[in-house]
PDB file of C-alpha atoms in Angstrom:
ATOM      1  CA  UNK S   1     -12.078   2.641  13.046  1.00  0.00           C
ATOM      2  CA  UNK S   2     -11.966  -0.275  10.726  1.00  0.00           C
ATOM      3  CA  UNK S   3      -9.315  -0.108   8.124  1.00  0.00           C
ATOM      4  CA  UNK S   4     -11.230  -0.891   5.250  1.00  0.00           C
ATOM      5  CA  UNK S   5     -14.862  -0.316   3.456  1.00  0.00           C
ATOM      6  CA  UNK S   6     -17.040  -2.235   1.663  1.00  0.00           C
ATOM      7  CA  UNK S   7     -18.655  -0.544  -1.783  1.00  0.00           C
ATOM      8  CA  UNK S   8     -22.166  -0.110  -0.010  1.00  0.00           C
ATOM      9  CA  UNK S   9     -21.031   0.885   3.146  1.00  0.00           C
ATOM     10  CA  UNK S  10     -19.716   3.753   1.181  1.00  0.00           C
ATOM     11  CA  UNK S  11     -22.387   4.029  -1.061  1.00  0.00           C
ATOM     12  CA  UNK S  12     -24.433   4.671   2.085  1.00  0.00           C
ATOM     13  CA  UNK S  13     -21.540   7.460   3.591  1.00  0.00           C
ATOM     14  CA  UNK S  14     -21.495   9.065   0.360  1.00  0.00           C
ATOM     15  CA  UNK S  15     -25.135   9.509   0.359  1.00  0.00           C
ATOM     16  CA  UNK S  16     -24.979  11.005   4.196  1.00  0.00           C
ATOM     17  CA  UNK S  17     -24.515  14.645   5.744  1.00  0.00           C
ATOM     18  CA  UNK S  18     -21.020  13.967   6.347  1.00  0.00           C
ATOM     19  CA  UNK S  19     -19.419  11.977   3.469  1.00  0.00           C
ATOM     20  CA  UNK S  20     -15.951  11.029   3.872  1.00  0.00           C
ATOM     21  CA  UNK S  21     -13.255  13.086   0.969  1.00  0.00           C
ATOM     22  CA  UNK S  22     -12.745  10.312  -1.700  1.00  0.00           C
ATOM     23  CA  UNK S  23      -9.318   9.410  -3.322  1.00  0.00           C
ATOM     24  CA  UNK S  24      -9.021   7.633  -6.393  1.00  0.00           C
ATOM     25  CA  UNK S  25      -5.386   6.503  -6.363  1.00  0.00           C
ATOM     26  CA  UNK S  26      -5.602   3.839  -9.925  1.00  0.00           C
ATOM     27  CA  UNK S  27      -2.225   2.787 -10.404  1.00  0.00           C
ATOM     28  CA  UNK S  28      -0.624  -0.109 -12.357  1.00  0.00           C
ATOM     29  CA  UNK S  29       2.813  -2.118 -11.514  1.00  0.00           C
ATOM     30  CA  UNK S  30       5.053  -2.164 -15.249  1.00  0.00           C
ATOM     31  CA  UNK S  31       7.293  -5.049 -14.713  1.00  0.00           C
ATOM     32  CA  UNK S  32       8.546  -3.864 -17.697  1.00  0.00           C
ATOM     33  CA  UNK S  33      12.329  -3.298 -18.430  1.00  0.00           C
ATOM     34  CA  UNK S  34      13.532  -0.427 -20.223  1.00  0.00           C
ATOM     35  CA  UNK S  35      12.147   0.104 -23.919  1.00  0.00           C
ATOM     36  CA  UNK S  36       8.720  -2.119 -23.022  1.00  0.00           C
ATOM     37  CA  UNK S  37       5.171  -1.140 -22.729  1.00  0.00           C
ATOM     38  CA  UNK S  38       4.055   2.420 -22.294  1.00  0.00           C
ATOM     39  CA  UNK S  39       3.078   2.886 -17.914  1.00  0.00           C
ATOM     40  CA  UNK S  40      -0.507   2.402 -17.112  1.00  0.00           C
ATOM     41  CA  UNK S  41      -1.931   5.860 -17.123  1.00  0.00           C
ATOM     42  CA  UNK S  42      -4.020   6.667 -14.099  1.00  0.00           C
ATOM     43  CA  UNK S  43      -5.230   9.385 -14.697  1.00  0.00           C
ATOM     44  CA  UNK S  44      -6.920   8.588 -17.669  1.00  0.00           C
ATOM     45  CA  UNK S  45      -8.356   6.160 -16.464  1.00  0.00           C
ATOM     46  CA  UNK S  46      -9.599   8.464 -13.858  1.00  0.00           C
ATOM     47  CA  UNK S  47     -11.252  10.836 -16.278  1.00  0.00           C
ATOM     48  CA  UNK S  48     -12.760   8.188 -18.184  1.00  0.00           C
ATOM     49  CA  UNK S  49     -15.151   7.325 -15.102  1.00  0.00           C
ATOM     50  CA  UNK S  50     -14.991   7.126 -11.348  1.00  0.00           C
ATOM     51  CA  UNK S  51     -17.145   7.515  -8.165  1.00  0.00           C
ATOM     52  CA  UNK S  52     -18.273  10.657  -8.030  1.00  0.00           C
ATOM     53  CA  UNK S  53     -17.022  13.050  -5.634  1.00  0.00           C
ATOM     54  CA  UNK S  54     -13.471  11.052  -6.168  1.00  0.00           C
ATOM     55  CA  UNK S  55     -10.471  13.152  -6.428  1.00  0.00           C
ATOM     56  CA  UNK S  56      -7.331  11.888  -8.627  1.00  0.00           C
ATOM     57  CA  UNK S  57      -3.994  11.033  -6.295  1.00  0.00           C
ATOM     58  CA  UNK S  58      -0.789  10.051  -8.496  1.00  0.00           C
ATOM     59  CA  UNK S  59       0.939   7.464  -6.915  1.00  0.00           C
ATOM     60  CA  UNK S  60       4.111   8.376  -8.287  1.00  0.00           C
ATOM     61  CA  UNK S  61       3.711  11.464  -7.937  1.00  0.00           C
ATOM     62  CA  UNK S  62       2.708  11.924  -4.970  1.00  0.00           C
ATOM     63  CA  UNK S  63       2.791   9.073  -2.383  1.00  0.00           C
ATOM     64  CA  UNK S  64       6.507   8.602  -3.555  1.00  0.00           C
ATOM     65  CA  UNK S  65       9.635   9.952  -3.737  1.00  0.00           C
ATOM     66  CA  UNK S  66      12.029  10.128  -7.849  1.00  0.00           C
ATOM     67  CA  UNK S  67      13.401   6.630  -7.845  1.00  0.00           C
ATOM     68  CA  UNK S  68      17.083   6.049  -7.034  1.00  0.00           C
ATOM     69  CA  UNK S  69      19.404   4.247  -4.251  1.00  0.00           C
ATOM     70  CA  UNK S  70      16.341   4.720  -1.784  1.00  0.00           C
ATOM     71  CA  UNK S  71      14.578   2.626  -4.017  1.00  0.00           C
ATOM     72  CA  UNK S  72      11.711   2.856  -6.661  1.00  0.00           C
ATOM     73  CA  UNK S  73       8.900   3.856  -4.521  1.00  0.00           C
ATOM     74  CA  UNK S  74      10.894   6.371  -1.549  1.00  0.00           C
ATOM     75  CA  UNK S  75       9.056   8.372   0.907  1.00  0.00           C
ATOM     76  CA  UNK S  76       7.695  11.482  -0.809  1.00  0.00           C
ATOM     77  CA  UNK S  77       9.156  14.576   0.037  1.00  0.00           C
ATOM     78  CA  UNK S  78       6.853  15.609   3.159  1.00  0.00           C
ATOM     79  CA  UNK S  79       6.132  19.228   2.380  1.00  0.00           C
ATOM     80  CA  UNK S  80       5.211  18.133  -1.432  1.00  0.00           C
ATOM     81  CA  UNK S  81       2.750  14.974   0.182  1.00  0.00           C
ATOM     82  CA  UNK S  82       0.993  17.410   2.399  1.00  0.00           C
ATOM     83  CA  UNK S  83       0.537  20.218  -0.844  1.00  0.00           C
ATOM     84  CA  UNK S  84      -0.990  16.993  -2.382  1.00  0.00           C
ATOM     85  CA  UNK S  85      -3.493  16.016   0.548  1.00  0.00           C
ATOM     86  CA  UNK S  86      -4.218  19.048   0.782  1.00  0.00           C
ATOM     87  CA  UNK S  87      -5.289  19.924  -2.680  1.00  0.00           C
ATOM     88  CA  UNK S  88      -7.361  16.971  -2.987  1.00  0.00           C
ATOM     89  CA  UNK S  89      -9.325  18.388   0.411  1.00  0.00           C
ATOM     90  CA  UNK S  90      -8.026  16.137   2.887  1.00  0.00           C
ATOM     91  CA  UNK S  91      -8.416  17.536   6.514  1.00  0.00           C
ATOM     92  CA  UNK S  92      -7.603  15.804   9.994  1.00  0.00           C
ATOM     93  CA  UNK S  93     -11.349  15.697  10.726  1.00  0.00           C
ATOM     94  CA  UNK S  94     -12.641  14.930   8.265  1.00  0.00           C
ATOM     95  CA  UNK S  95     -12.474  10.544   7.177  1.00  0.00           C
ATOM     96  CA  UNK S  96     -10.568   9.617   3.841  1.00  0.00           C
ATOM     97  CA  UNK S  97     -11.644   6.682   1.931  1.00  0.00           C
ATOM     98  CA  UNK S  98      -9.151   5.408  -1.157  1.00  0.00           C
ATOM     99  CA  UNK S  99      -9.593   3.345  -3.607  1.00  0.00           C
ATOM    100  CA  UNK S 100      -8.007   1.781  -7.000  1.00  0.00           C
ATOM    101  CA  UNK S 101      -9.071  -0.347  -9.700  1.00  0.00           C
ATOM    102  CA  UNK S 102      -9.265  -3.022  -7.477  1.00  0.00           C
ATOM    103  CA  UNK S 103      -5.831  -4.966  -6.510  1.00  0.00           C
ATOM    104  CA  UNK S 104      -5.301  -2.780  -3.694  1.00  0.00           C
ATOM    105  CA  UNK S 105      -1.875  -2.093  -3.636  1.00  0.00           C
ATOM    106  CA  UNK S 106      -1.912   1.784  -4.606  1.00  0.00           C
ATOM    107  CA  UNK S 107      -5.211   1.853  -2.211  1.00  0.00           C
ATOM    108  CA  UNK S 108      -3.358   0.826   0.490  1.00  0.00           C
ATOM    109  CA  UNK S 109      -0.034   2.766  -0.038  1.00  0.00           C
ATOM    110  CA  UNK S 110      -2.329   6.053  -0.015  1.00  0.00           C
ATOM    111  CA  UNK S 111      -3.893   4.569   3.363  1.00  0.00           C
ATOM    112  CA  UNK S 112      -0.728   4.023   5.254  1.00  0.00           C
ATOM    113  CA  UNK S 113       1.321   7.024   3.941  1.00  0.00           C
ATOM    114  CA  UNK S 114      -1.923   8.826   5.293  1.00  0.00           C
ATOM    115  CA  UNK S 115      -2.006   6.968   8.554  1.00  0.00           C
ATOM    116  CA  UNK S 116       2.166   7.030   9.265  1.00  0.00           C
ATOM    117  CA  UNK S 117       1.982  10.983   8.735  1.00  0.00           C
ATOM    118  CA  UNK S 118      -1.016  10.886  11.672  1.00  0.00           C
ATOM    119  CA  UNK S 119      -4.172  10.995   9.959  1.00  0.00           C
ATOM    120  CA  UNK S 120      -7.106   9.303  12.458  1.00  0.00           C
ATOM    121  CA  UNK S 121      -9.332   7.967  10.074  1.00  0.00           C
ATOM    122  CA  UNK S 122      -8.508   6.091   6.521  1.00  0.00           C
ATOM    123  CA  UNK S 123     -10.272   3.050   5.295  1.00  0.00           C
ATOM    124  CA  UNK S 124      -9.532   1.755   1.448  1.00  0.00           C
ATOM    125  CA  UNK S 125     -12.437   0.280  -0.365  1.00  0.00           C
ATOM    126  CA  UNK S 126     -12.329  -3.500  -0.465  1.00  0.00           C
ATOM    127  CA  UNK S 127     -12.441  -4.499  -3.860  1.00  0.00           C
ATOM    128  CA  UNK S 128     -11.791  -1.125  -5.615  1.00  0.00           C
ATOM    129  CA  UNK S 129     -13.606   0.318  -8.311  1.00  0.00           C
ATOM    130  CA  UNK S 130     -14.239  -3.597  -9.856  1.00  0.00           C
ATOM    131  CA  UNK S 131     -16.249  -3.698  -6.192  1.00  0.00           C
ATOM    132  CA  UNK S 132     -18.312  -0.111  -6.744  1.00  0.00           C
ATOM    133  CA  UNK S 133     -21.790  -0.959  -8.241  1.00  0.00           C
ATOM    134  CA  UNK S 134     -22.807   2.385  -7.864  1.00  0.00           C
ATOM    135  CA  UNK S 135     -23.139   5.156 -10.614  1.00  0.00           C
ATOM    136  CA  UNK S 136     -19.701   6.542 -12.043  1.00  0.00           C
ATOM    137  CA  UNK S 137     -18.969   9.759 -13.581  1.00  0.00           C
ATOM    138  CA  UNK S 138     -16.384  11.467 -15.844  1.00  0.00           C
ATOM    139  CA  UNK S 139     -17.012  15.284 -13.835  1.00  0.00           C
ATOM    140  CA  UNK S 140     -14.947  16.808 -11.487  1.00  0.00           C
ATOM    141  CA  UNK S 141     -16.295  18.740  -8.639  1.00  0.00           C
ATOM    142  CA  UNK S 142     -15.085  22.175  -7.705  1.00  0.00           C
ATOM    143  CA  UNK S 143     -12.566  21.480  -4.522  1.00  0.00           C
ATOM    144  CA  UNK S 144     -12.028  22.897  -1.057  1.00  0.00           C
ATOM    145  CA  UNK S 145      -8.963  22.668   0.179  1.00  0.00           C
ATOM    146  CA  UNK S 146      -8.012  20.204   3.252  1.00  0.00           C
ATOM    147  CA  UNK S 147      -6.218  21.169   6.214  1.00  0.00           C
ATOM    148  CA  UNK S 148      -3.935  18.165   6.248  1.00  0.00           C
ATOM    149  CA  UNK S 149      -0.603  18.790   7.925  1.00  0.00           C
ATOM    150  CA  UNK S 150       1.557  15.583   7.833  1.00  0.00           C
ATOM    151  CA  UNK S 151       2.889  14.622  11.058  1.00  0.00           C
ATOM    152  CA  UNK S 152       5.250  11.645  10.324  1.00  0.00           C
ATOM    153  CA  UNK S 153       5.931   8.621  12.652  1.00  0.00           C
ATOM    154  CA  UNK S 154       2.252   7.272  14.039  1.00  0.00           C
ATOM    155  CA  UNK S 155       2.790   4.219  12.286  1.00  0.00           C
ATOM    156  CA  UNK S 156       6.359   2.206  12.555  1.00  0.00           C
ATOM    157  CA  UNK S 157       8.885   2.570   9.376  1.00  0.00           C
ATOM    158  CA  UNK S 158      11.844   0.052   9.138  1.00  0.00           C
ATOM    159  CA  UNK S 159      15.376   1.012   6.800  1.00  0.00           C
ATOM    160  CA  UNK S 160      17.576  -1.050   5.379  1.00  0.00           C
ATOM    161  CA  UNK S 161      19.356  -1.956   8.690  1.00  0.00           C
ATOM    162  CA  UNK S 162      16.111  -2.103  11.031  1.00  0.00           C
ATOM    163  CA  UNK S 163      14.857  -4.842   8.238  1.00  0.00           C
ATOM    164  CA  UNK S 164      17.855  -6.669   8.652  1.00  0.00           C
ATOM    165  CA  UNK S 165      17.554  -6.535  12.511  1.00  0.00           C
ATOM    166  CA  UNK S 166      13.908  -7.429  12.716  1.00  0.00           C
ATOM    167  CA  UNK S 167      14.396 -10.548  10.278  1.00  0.00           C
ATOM    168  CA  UNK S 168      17.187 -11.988  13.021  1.00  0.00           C
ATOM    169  CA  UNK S 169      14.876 -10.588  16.572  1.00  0.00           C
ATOM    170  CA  UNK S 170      11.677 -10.677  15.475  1.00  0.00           C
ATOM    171  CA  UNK S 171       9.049 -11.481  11.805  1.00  0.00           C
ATOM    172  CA  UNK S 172       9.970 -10.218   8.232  1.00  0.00           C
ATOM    173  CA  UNK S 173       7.466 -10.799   5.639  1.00  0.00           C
ATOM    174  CA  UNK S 174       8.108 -10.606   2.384  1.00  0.00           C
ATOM    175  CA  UNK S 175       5.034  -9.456   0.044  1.00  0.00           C
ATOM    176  CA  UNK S 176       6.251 -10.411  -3.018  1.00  0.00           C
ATOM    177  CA  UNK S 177       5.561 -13.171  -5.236  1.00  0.00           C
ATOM    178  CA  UNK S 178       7.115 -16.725  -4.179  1.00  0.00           C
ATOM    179  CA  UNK S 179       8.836 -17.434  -6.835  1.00  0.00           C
ATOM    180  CA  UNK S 180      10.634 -13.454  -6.500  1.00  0.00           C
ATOM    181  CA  UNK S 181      11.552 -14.506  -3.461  1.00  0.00           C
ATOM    182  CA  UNK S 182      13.346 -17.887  -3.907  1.00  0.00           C
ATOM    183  CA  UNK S 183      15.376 -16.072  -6.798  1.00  0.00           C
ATOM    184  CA  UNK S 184      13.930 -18.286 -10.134  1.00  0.00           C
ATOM    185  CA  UNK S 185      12.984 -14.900 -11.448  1.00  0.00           C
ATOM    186  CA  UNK S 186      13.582 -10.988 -10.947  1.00  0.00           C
ATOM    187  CA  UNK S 187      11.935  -8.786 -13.470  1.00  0.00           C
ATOM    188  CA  UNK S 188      12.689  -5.398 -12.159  1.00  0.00           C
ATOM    189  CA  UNK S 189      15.743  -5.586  -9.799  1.00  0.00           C
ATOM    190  CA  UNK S 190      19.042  -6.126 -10.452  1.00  0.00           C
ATOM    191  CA  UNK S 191      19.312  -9.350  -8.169  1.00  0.00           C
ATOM    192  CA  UNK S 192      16.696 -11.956  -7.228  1.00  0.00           C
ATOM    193  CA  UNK S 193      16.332 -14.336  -3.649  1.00  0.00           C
ATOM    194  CA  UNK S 194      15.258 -12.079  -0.399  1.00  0.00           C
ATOM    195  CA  UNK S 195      16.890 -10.613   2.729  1.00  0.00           C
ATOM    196  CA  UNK S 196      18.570 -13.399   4.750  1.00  0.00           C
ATOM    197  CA  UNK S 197      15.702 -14.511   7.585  1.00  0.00           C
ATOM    198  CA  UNK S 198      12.874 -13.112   6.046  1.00  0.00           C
ATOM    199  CA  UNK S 199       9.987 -15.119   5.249  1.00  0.00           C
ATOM    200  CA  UNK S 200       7.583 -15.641   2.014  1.00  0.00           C
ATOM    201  CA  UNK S 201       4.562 -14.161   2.617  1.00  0.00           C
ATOM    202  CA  UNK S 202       2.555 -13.278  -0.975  1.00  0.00           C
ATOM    203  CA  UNK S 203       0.076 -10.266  -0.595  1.00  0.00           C
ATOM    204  CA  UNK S 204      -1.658 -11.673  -3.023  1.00  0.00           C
ATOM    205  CA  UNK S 205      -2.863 -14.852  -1.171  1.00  0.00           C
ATOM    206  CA  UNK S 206      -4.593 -12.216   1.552  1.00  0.00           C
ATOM    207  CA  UNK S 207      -7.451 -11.621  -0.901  1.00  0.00           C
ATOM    208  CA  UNK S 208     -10.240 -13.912  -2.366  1.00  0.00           C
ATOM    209  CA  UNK S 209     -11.198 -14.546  -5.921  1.00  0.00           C
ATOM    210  CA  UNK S 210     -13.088 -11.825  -5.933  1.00  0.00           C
ATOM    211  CA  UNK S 211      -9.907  -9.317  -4.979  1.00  0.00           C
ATOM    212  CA  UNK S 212     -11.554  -8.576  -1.461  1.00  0.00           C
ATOM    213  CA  UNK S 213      -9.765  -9.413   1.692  1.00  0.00           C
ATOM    214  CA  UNK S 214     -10.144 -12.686   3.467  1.00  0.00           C
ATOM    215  CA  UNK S 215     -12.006 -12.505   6.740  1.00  0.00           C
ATOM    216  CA  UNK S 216     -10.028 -11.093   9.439  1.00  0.00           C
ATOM    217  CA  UNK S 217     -10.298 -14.548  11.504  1.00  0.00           C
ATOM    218  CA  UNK S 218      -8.710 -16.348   8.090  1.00  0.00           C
ATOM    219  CA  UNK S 219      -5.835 -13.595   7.923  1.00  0.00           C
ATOM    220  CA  UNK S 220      -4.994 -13.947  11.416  1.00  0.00           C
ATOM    221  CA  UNK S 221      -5.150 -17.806  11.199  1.00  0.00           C
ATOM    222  CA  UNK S 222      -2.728 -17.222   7.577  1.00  0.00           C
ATOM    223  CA  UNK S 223      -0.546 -14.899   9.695  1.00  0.00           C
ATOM    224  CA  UNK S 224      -0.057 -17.143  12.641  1.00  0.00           C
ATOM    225  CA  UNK S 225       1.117 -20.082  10.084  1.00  0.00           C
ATOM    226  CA  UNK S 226       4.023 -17.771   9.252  1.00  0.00           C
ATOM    227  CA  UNK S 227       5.135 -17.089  12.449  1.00  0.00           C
ATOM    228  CA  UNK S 228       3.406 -14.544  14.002  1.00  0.00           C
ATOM    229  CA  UNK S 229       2.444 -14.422  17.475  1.00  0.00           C
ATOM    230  CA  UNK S 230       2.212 -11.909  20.294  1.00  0.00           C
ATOM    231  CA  UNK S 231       5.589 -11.436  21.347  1.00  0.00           C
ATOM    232  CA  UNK S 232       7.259 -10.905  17.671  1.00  0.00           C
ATOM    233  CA  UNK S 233       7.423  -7.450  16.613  1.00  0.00           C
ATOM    234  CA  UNK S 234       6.696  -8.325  12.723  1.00  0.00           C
ATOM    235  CA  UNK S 235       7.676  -6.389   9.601  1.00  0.00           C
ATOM    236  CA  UNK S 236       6.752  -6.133   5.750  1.00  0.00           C
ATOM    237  CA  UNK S 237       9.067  -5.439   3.036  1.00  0.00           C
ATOM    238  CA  UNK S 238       8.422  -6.182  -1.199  1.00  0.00           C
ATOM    239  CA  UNK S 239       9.997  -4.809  -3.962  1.00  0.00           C
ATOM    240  CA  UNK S 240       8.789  -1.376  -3.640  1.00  0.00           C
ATOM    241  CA  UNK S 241       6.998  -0.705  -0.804  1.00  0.00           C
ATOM    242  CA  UNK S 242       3.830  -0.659  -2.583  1.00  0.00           C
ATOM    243  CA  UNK S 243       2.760  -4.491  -2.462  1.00  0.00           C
ATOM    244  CA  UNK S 244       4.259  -4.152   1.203  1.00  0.00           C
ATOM    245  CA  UNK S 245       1.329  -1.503   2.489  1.00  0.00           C
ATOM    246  CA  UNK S 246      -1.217  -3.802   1.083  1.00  0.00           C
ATOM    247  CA  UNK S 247       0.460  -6.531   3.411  1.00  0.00           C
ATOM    248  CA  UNK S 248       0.740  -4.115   6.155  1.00  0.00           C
ATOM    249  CA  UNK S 249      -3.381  -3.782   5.593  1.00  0.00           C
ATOM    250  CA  UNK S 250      -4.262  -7.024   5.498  1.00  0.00           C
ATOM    251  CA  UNK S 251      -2.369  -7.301   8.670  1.00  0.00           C
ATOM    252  CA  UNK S 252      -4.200  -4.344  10.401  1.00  0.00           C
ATOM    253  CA  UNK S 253      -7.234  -5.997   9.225  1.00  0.00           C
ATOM    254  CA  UNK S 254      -6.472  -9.045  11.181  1.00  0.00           C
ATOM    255  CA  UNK S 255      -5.416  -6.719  14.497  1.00  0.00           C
ATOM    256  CA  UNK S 256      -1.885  -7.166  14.012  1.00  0.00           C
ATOM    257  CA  UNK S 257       0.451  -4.074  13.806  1.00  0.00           C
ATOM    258  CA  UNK S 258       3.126  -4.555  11.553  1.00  0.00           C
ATOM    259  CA  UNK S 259       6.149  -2.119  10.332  1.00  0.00           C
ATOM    260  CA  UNK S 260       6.866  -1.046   6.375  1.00  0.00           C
ATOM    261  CA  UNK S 261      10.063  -1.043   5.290  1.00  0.00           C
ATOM    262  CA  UNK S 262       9.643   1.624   2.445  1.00  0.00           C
ATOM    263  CA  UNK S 263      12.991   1.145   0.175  1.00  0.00           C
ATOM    264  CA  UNK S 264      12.160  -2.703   0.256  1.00  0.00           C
ATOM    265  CA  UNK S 265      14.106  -5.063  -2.345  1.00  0.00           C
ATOM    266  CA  UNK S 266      14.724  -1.903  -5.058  1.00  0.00           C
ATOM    267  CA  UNK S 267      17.030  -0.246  -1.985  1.00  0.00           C
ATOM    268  CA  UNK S 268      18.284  -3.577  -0.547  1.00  0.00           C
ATOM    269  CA  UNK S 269      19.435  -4.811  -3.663  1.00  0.00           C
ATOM    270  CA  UNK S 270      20.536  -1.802  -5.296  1.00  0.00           C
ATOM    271  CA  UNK S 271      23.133  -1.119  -2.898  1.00  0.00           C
ATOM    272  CA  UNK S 272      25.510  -4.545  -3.919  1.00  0.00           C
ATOM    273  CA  UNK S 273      27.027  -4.556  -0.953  1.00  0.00           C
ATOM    274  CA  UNK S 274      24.311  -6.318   1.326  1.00  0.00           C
ATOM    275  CA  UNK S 275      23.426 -10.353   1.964  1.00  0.00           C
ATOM    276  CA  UNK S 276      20.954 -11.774  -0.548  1.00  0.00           C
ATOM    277  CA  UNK S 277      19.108 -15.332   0.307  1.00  0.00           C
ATOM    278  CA  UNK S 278      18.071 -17.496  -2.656  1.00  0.00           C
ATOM    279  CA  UNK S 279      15.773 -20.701  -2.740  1.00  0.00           C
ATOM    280  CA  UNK S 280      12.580 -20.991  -0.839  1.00  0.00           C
ATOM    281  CA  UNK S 281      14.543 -21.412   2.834  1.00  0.00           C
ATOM    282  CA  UNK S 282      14.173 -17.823   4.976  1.00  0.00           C
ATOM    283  CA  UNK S 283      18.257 -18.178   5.893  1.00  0.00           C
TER     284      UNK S 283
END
């Protein structure tokens, strides 16, 4: 199944005899310190209008674990994630589609914490909402609950030490922002610069003007100018692990598997202890 959806391909699903459960998962990055603005709140912006049929997922909430030495955005506790799925009517056979409010990031966190606890069949709408031309409503449909069990492992997780391993054996992208990554700035963790070996690799040049994905042919193409190739085992890391999953997308979208490493630079450079790389060379 292909991992992601265009708005009238859905349109057309939605409007079918067996339309996939829907997932509105609008979520906002605050690169805010302490004492700034007040968080992005999803779901209001969820009951102010969204496709209908769409259920409300918090990605705080629930496709993460409380912040702390793990980093910002942990794994959620697994009994809590599957209460979650389960409540907004995921089952195993039945598709999910997610979406967001269009940079894809929470979209695709949803999709792979989905897909690494063994759901079959997950796309995220490319674009978002800012790609839905379709009606949008402010009701909420009376739910059935899913059957979703989570079944961790069908997609490959890195830690803190596998990172390190895979930037020295194999391909570690970083997701975040290039200038993050070389150190000139660090609004949210306590140190700038990357993990030693890695290599800069900006989510945010995977998508078009337009906030949709780049052709799988033109990711692939991107991909293989950073390094990858058949043999390397490759890996994604960003601050959170939430810009990371939309890297981990775009590579699925070009065929190329590629491992999250969840704690990302919030647990790497929380810890003090381990190597940090500054300036825009991977070592």
């Amino acid at each position: 199944m292909n991992v992601i959806i265009s708005a009238s391909e859905l349109a057309s699903e939605l409007a079918g005899p067996n339309p996939p459960t829907l997932l509105d998962v609008r979520w906002q990055l605050s690169t805010a310190k302490a004492g700034g603005a007040a968080p992005f709140d999803g779901r209001a912006a969820y009951a102010s209008g969204h496709v209908p049929g769409a259920v409300f997922v918090d990605l705080d909430a629930d496709l993460a674990g409380p912040a702390g030495p793990a980093g910002r955005h942990p794994l959620p506790d697994l009994a809590h994630f599957g209460e979650a799925m389960r409540a907004a009517g995921v089952s195993a056979r039945r598709p999910v589609v997610v979406y967001d409010g269009g940079q894809g990031w929470a979209a695709a966190r949803a999709w792979w914490m989905l897909r690494w606890t063994g759901h079959p069949a997950v796309r995220v709408l490319d674009g978002g909402l800012a790609a839905w031309s379709g009606p949008v409503t402010t009701e909420t449909e009376e739910l059935v609950a899913g059957d979703f069990e989570p079944a961790p492992g069908a997609l490959p997780l890195l830690d803190a030490d596998g990172a390190a391993a895979l930037a020295r054996t194999g391909l570690l992208l970083d997701a975040r922002a290039a200038e993050r990554y070389r150190g000139d700035v660090e609004p949210i963790d306590p140190v700038g610069g990357h993990i030693p070996g890695a290599v800069s690799a900006p989510t945010t040049e995977n998508v078009a003007e337009n906030g949709r994905f780049r052709p799988a042919a033109e990711l692939a193409d991107r991909f293989k100018s950073l390094g990858v190739n058949d043999a390397a085992e490759v890996g994604v890391y960003c601050g959170s692990g939430v810009s990371a999953a939309h890297e981990v997308l775009a590579l699925a979208v070009a065929g190329i598997p590629a491992a999250l490493y969840v704690g990302s630079w919030s647990e790497w450079s929380a810890a003090g202890s381990r190597p940090v790389a500054a300036g825009p060379d991977p070592q």
